[in-house]
Short mmCIF file of C-alpha atoms in Angstrom, two decimals:
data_model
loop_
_atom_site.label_atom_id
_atom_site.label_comp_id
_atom_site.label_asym_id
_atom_site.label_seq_id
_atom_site.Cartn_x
_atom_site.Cartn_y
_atom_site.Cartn_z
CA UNK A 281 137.84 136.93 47.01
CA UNK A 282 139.99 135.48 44.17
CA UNK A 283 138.69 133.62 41.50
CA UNK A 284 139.93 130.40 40.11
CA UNK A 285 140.95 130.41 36.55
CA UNK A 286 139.92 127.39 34.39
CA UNK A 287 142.96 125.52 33.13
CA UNK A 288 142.11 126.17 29.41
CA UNK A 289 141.69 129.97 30.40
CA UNK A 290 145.05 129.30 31.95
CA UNK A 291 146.52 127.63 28.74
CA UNK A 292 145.22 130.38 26.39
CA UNK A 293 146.78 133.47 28.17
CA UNK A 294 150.22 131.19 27.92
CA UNK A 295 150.07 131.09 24.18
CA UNK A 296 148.78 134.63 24.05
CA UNK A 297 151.24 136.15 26.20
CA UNK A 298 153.74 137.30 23.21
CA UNK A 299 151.30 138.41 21.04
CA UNK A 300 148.30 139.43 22.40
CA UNK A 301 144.49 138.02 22.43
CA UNK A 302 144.54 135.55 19.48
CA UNK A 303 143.80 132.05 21.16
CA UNK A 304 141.17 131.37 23.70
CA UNK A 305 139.78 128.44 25.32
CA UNK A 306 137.21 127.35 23.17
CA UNK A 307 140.17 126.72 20.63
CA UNK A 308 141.92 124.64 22.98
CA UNK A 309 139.22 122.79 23.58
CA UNK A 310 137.81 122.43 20.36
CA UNK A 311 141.14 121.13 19.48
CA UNK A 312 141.62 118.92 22.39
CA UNK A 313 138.36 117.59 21.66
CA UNK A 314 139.07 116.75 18.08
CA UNK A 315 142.00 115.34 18.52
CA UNK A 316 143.63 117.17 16.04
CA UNK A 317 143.94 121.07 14.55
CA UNK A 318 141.47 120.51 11.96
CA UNK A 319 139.06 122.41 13.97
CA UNK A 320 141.37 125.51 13.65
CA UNK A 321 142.13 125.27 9.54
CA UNK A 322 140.01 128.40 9.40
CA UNK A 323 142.11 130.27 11.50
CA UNK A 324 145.94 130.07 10.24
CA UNK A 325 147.32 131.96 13.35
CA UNK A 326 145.29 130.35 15.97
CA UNK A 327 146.13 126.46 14.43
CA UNK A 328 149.91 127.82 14.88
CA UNK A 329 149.77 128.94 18.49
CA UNK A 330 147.60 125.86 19.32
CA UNK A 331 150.45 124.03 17.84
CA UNK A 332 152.86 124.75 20.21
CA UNK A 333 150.45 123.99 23.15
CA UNK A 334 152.41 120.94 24.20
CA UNK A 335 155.69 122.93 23.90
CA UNK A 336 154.70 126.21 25.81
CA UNK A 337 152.40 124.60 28.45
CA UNK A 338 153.35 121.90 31.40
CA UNK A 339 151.91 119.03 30.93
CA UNK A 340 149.81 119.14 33.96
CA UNK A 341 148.05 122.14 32.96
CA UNK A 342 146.91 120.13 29.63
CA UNK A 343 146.26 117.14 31.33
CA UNK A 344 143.70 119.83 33.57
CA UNK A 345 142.35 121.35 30.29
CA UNK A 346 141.71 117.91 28.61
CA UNK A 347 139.70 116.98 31.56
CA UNK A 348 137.79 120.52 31.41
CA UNK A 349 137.75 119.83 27.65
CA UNK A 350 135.37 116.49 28.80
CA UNK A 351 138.43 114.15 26.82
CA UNK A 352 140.74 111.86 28.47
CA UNK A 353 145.01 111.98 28.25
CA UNK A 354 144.91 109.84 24.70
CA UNK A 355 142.27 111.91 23.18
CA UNK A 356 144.96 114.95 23.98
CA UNK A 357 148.16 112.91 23.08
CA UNK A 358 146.11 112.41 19.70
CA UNK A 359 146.15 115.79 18.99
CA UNK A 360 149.76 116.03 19.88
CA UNK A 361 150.42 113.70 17.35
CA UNK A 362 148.95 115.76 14.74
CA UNK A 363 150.86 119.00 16.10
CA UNK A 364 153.69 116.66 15.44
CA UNK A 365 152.60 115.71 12.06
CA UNK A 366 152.17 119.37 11.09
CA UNK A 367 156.03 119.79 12.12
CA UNK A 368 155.72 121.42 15.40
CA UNK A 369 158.74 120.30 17.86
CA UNK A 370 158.50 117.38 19.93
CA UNK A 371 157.29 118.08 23.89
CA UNK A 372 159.85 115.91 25.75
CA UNK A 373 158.07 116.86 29.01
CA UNK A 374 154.97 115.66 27.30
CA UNK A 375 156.41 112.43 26.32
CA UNK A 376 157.69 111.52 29.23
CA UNK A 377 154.27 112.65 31.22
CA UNK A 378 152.59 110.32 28.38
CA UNK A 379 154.57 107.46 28.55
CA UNK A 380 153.13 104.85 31.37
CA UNK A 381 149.64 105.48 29.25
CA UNK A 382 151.05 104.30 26.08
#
């Protein structure tokens, strides 16, 4: 029988899928959890990938790892907010998704 992947499991083989095993779902969730990429600063390659999460990765699949992550959609947008404020793109998709919570 098939197994279900976890979203964050899900979210890390998105970012990975260029370059190979660098983030995994502990780092999303550590992140997502935080609220921000400070849990990362150790790591200059995985805070980069983890970034882009909200660029490379549909907002329903976050919204799924946030709630596997044990936070809720504004403890997620906050860490989009400080992807933002470390100059990664805007999510439009995210935005919008985000927008009747704001």
């Amino acid at each position: 029988m098939f197994e279900s992947s976890s979203g964050l499991d899900l979210a890390a083989t998105h970012l990975n899928a260029s370059v190979g095993p660098v983030v995994t779902a502990a780092h999303i969730a550590q992140a997502l959890r935080a609220g921000s990429l400070q849990p990362l600063v150790g790591d200059p390659d995985v805070e980069a990938m983890v970034s882009f999460l909200f660029v490379e990765v549909q907002p329903q699949l976050i919204a799924r790892c946030a709630t596997e992550a044990g936070v809720n959609l504004l403890q997620a947008h906050a860490l989009y907010i400080d992807t933002l404020e470390k100059l990664a793109p805007r999510a439009p998709a995210w935005e919008a998704e985000m927008e009747p919570f704001l």
